[in-house]
Amino acid sequence: DQQVKQNSPSLSVQEGRISILNCDYTNSMFDYFLWYKKYPAEGPTFLISISSIKDKNEDGRFTVFLNKSAKHLSLHIVPSQPGDSAVYFCAASARRTGANSKLTFGKGITLSVRP
Amino acid sequence: GAGVSQSPSNKVTEKGKDVELRCDPISGHTALYWYRQSLGQGLEFLIYFQGNSAPDKSGLPSDRFSAERTGGSVSTLTIQRTQQEDSAVYLCASSLDEVSSYEQYFGPGTRLTVT
């Protein structure tokens, strides 16, 4: 039972354009969401996060949008750069239930940015 | 400062053997997590340590898996009588796990291959 779903396994965009990576979740108890970026043979690197009390968080070229009613979040990268090519994981945790901060991950999406 | 480190980076073992994987978290991080990533899958939570509290072992797939954290720092994940389905990348992460900082920082992982 996938509680965090990244339904598109891959995305290819042109350098300079916007990349939009989508993520859906089913557990309404999730209240904190994170995006991680992973290069081959390396561990995931934290990119950006958002609390459920917000609907948008921006950090430089990266913006995460959260739609709680739709249980959907998205990561926007603009402008996209070739160095952004990596696997991106969406993750969620349910802290307000008093549970610990263990993360539930999606399967990841491979982003390729073409020069 | 130094990030999360893991050893060994690669481990090949024969079915039925025991293996130990080591994680050194970021200094000062009180929370430590183990995850694994099987081929084509997202990261799967295994176990969580926070300070002196009893660990959350809810993600361990079988009683062949165990982990300990000595002195609130270094952690060892032990897999007894390894099976081929145990082959995966085992990732360790640490965090401050405070209200202001839920982000988890990952090590490079240990790639375990059971032959």
CSV table of C-alpha atoms in Angstrom, one decimal:
chain,number,residue,atom,x,y,z
A,1,ASP,CA,0.0,0.0,0.0
A,2,GLN,CA,1.8,3.1,-1.3
A,3,GLN,CA,1.0,6.0,1.0
A,4,VAL,CA,3.2,8.4,-1.1
A,5,LYS,CA,2.9,8.1,-4.8
A,6,GLN,CA,5.0,9.5,-7.6
A,7,ASN,CA,3.2,8.2,-10.6
A,8,SER,CA,5.6,9.4,-13.3
A,9,PRO,CA,8.8,7.5,-13.3
A,10,SER,CA,10.7,10.0,-15.4
A,11,LEU,CA,10.6,13.6,-16.7
A,12,SER,CA,12.7,15.2,-19.4
A,13,VAL,CA,12.8,19.0,-19.8
A,14,GLN,CA,14.9,21.5,-21.7
A,15,GLU,CA,17.5,23.6,-19.9
A,16,GLY,CA,16.0,26.9,-18.8
A,17,ARG,CA,12.4,25.6,-18.7
A,18,ILE,CA,10.3,24.7,-15.7
A,19,SER,CA,10.4,21.2,-14.2
A,20,ILE,CA,7.2,20.2,-12.3
A,21,LEU,CA,7.5,17.1,-10.3
A,22,ASN,CA,4.3,15.7,-8.8
A,23,CYS,CA,3.5,13.7,-5.7
A,24,ASP,CA,0.2,12.4,-4.2
A,25,TYR,CA,-0.4,10.9,-0.8
A,26,THR,CA,-3.2,9.0,0.8
A,27,ASN,CA,-2.6,9.3,4.6
A,28,SER,CA,-4.5,12.3,5.9
A,29,MET,CA,-2.3,12.2,9.0
A,30,PHE,CA,0.8,13.4,7.1
A,31,ASP,CA,1.6,17.0,8.1
A,32,TYR,CA,5.1,17.5,6.9
A,33,PHE,CA,6.5,17.0,3.5
A,34,LEU,CA,10.0,17.0,2.1
A,35,TRP,CA,11.7,16.6,-1.3
A,36,TYR,CA,15.0,14.9,-1.6
A,37,LYS,CA,17.4,14.7,-4.5
A,38,LYS,CA,19.6,11.8,-5.2
A,39,TYR,CA,22.6,11.3,-7.5
A,40,PRO,CA,23.8,7.8,-8.3
A,41,ALA,CA,26.0,6.2,-5.6
A,42,GLU,CA,25.1,9.0,-3.2
A,43,GLY,CA,22.6,9.3,-0.3
A,44,PRO,CA,19.5,11.5,-0.8
A,45,THR,CA,20.1,15.2,-0.2
A,46,PHE,CA,17.5,17.3,1.5
A,47,LEU,CA,16.1,19.9,-0.9
A,48,ILE,CA,13.0,21.6,0.5
A,49,SER,CA,10.2,21.0,2.9
A,50,ILE,CA,6.7,22.3,3.7
A,51,SER,CA,4.5,22.1,6.7
A,52,SER,CA,0.8,21.4,6.3
A,53,ILE,CA,0.0,24.8,7.7
A,54,LYS,CA,1.4,26.3,4.5
A,55,ASP,CA,0.5,25.9,0.9
A,56,LYS,CA,3.8,27.2,-0.6
A,57,ASN,CA,7.4,27.3,0.3
A,58,GLU,CA,10.1,28.8,-1.9
A,59,ASP,CA,13.9,28.5,-1.8
A,60,GLY,CA,15.7,30.0,-4.8
A,61,ARG,CA,14.9,28.1,-7.9
A,62,PHE,CA,12.8,25.5,-5.9
A,63,THR,CA,9.2,26.0,-4.9
A,64,VAL,CA,7.0,23.4,-3.3
A,65,PHE,CA,3.2,23.7,-3.5
A,66,LEU,CA,0.9,21.8,-1.2
A,67,ASN,CA,-2.8,21.2,-1.9
A,68,LYS,CA,-4.2,19.5,1.2
A,69,SER,CA,-7.7,19.0,-0.1
A,70,ALA,CA,-6.3,17.1,-3.1
A,71,LYS,CA,-3.6,15.4,-1.0
A,72,HIS,CA,-1.1,16.6,-3.7
A,73,LEU,CA,2.2,18.4,-3.7
A,74,SER,CA,4.5,19.5,-6.4
A,75,LEU,CA,8.0,20.6,-6.8
A,76,HIS,CA,8.8,23.4,-9.3
A,77,ILE,CA,12.3,24.0,-10.5
A,78,VAL,CA,12.8,27.1,-12.6
A,79,PRO,CA,14.9,27.6,-14.5
A,80,SER,CA,16.0,24.0,-14.8
A,81,GLN,CA,19.7,23.3,-15.1
A,82,PRO,CA,21.6,20.2,-16.4
A,83,GLY,CA,23.0,19.8,-12.8
A,84,ASP,CA,19.4,19.2,-11.6
A,85,SER,CA,19.3,15.9,-13.4
A,86,ALA,CA,18.8,13.4,-10.6
A,87,VAL,CA,16.2,11.2,-8.9
A,88,TYR,CA,13.8,13.2,-6.8
A,89,PHE,CA,12.0,11.6,-3.9
A,90,CYS,CA,8.9,13.0,-2.2
A,91,ALA,CA,8.6,12.1,1.5
A,92,ALA,CA,6.0,12.7,4.2
A,93,SER,CA,5.8,12.3,8.0
A,94,ALA,CA,3.0,12.5,10.5
A,95,ARG,CA,4.2,14.5,13.5
A,96,ARG,CA,1.0,15.9,14.9
A,97,THR,CA,-0.1,12.4,15.9
A,98,GLY,CA,2.8,12.2,18.2
A,99,ALA,CA,4.4,9.7,16.0
A,100,ASN,CA,8.1,10.0,15.4
A,101,SER,CA,9.5,11.7,12.4
A,102,LYS,CA,10.1,8.6,10.3
A,103,LEU,CA,9.6,9.4,6.6
A,104,THR,CA,7.4,7.6,4.1
A,105,PHE,CA,8.9,7.9,0.6
A,106,GLY,CA,7.6,7.7,-2.9
A,107,LYS,CA,9.4,5.6,-5.5
A,108,GLY,CA,11.1,8.6,-7.0
A,109,ILE,CA,11.1,10.3,-10.4
A,110,THR,CA,14.1,10.6,-12.6
A,111,LEU,CA,14.6,14.2,-14.0
A,112,SER,CA,16.7,14.7,-17.0
A,113,VAL,CA,17.5,18.3,-18.0
A,114,ARG,CA,18.7,18.6,-21.6
A,115,PRO,CA,21.3,21.2,-22.4
B,1,GLY,CA,31.3,19.7,9.7
B,2,ALA,CA,31.3,16.1,8.6
B,3,GLY,CA,28.1,14.5,7.3
B,4,VAL,CA,26.7,11.1,8.0
B,5,SER,CA,29.1,8.4,7.2
B,6,GLN,CA,28.4,4.7,6.6
B,7,SER,CA,30.7,1.7,6.3
B,8,PRO,CA,31.3,-0.4,4.4
B,9,SER,CA,30.2,1.3,1.1
B,10,ASN,CA,29.7,-2.1,-0.5
B,11,LYS,CA,29.2,-5.6,1.0
B,12,VAL,CA,28.9,-8.9,-0.9
B,13,THR,CA,28.0,-11.8,1.3
B,14,GLU,CA,26.8,-15.4,0.9
B,15,LYS,CA,23.3,-16.4,1.7
B,16,GLY,CA,23.0,-17.4,5.3
B,17,LYS,CA,25.9,-15.3,6.6
B,18,ASP,CA,25.5,-12.5,9.1
B,19,VAL,CA,26.4,-8.9,8.2
B,20,GLU,CA,26.9,-5.7,10.2
B,21,LEU,CA,26.5,-2.2,8.8
B,22,ARG,CA,27.7,0.9,10.5
B,23,CYS,CA,26.5,4.4,10.7
B,24,ASP,CA,28.2,7.5,12.2
B,25,PRO,CA,25.6,10.3,12.4
B,26,ILE,CA,26.2,14.0,12.3
B,27,SER,CA,27.6,15.2,15.6
B,28,GLY,CA,24.9,16.6,17.9
B,29,HIS,CA,22.0,14.9,16.0
B,30,THR,CA,19.9,13.1,18.5
B,31,ALA,CA,17.7,11.2,16.0
B,32,LEU,CA,19.0,8.4,13.8
B,33,TYR,CA,17.1,6.4,11.2
B,34,TRP,CA,17.8,3.4,9.1
B,35,TYR,CA,16.1,2.9,5.7
B,36,ARG,CA,16.7,0.6,2.8
B,37,GLN,CA,16.1,1.0,-0.9
B,38,SER,CA,15.5,-2.1,-2.9
B,39,LEU,CA,15.8,-2.1,-6.7
B,40,GLY,CA,13.1,0.1,-8.3
B,41,GLN,CA,11.6,1.0,-5.0
B,42,GLY,CA,11.4,4.0,-2.7
B,43,LEU,CA,13.1,4.2,0.6
B,44,GLU,CA,11.6,1.9,3.2
B,45,PHE,CA,11.8,2.8,6.9
B,46,LEU,CA,13.4,0.2,9.1
B,47,ILE,CA,14.2,1.6,12.6
B,48,TYR,CA,14.4,4.9,14.5
B,49,PHE,CA,16.4,6.0,17.5
B,50,GLN,CA,15.8,9.1,19.5
B,51,GLY,CA,18.0,9.9,22.5
B,52,ASN,CA,17.4,7.4,25.3
B,53,SER,CA,13.9,6.5,24.2
B,54,ALA,CA,13.1,3.0,23.2
B,55,PRO,CA,13.7,2.6,19.4
B,56,ASP,CA,10.8,2.4,17.0
B,57,LYS,CA,11.4,-1.0,15.4
B,58,SER,CA,8.1,-1.1,13.5
B,59,GLY,CA,9.8,-1.1,10.1
B,60,LEU,CA,12.1,-4.1,10.6
B,61,PRO,CA,11.0,-6.8,8.1
B,62,SER,CA,11.8,-9.8,10.2
B,63,ASP,CA,13.5,-10.8,13.5
B,64,ARG,CA,16.7,-11.4,11.5
B,65,PHE,CA,17.1,-7.7,11.5
B,66,SER,CA,18.3,-5.8,14.6
B,67,ALA,CA,20.0,-2.5,15.4
B,68,GLU,CA,21.6,-0.8,18.3
B,69,ARG,CA,22.9,2.7,19.0
B,70,THR,CA,25.7,2.9,21.5
B,71,GLY,CA,26.3,6.1,23.5
B,72,GLY,CA,23.7,8.0,21.6
B,73,SER,CA,26.0,8.2,18.6
B,74,VAL,CA,27.2,5.3,16.3
B,75,SER,CA,24.6,2.7,15.2
B,76,THR,CA,25.0,-0.8,13.9
B,77,LEU,CA,22.4,-2.6,11.8
B,78,THR,CA,22.8,-6.4,11.9
B,79,ILE,CA,21.2,-8.8,9.5
B,80,GLN,CA,21.4,-12.4,10.5
B,81,ARG,CA,21.2,-15.4,8.1
B,82,THR,CA,21.0,-13.1,5.1
B,83,GLN,CA,18.7,-13.9,2.3
B,84,GLN,CA,18.8,-12.8,-1.3
B,85,GLU,CA,15.8,-10.5,-0.8
B,86,ASP,CA,17.9,-8.6,1.7
B,87,SER,CA,20.0,-7.2,-1.2
B,88,ALA,CA,19.4,-3.5,-1.2
B,89,VAL,CA,21.1,-0.2,-0.4
B,90,TYR,CA,20.9,0.5,3.3
B,91,LEU,CA,20.8,4.2,4.2
B,92,CYS,CA,21.3,5.8,7.5
B,93,ALA,CA,20.0,9.3,8.3
B,94,SER,CA,20.3,11.6,11.3
B,95,SER,CA,18.5,14.8,12.4
B,96,LEU,CA,18.0,17.2,15.2
B,97,ASP,CA,14.4,16.2,15.3
B,98,GLU,CA,13.3,19.4,16.8
B,99,VAL,CA,10.3,21.6,16.1
B,100,SER,CA,12.5,23.8,14.0
B,101,SER,CA,14.3,21.1,12.2
B,102,TYR,CA,12.8,17.9,11.0
B,103,GLU,CA,15.0,17.5,8.0
B,104,GLN,CA,16.9,14.2,7.9
B,105,TYR,CA,20.4,14.1,6.5
B,106,PHE,CA,21.5,10.9,4.7
B,107,GLY,CA,24.7,9.0,4.5
B,108,PRO,CA,26.0,7.6,1.2
B,109,GLY,CA,24.5,4.1,2.0
B,110,THR,CA,25.9,0.6,2.1
B,111,ARG,CA,25.1,-1.5,-1.0
B,112,LEU,CA,24.5,-5.1,0.2
B,113,THR,CA,24.5,-7.9,-2.2
B,114,VAL,CA,23.5,-11.4,-1.0
B,115,THR,CA,24.6,-14.2,-3.4
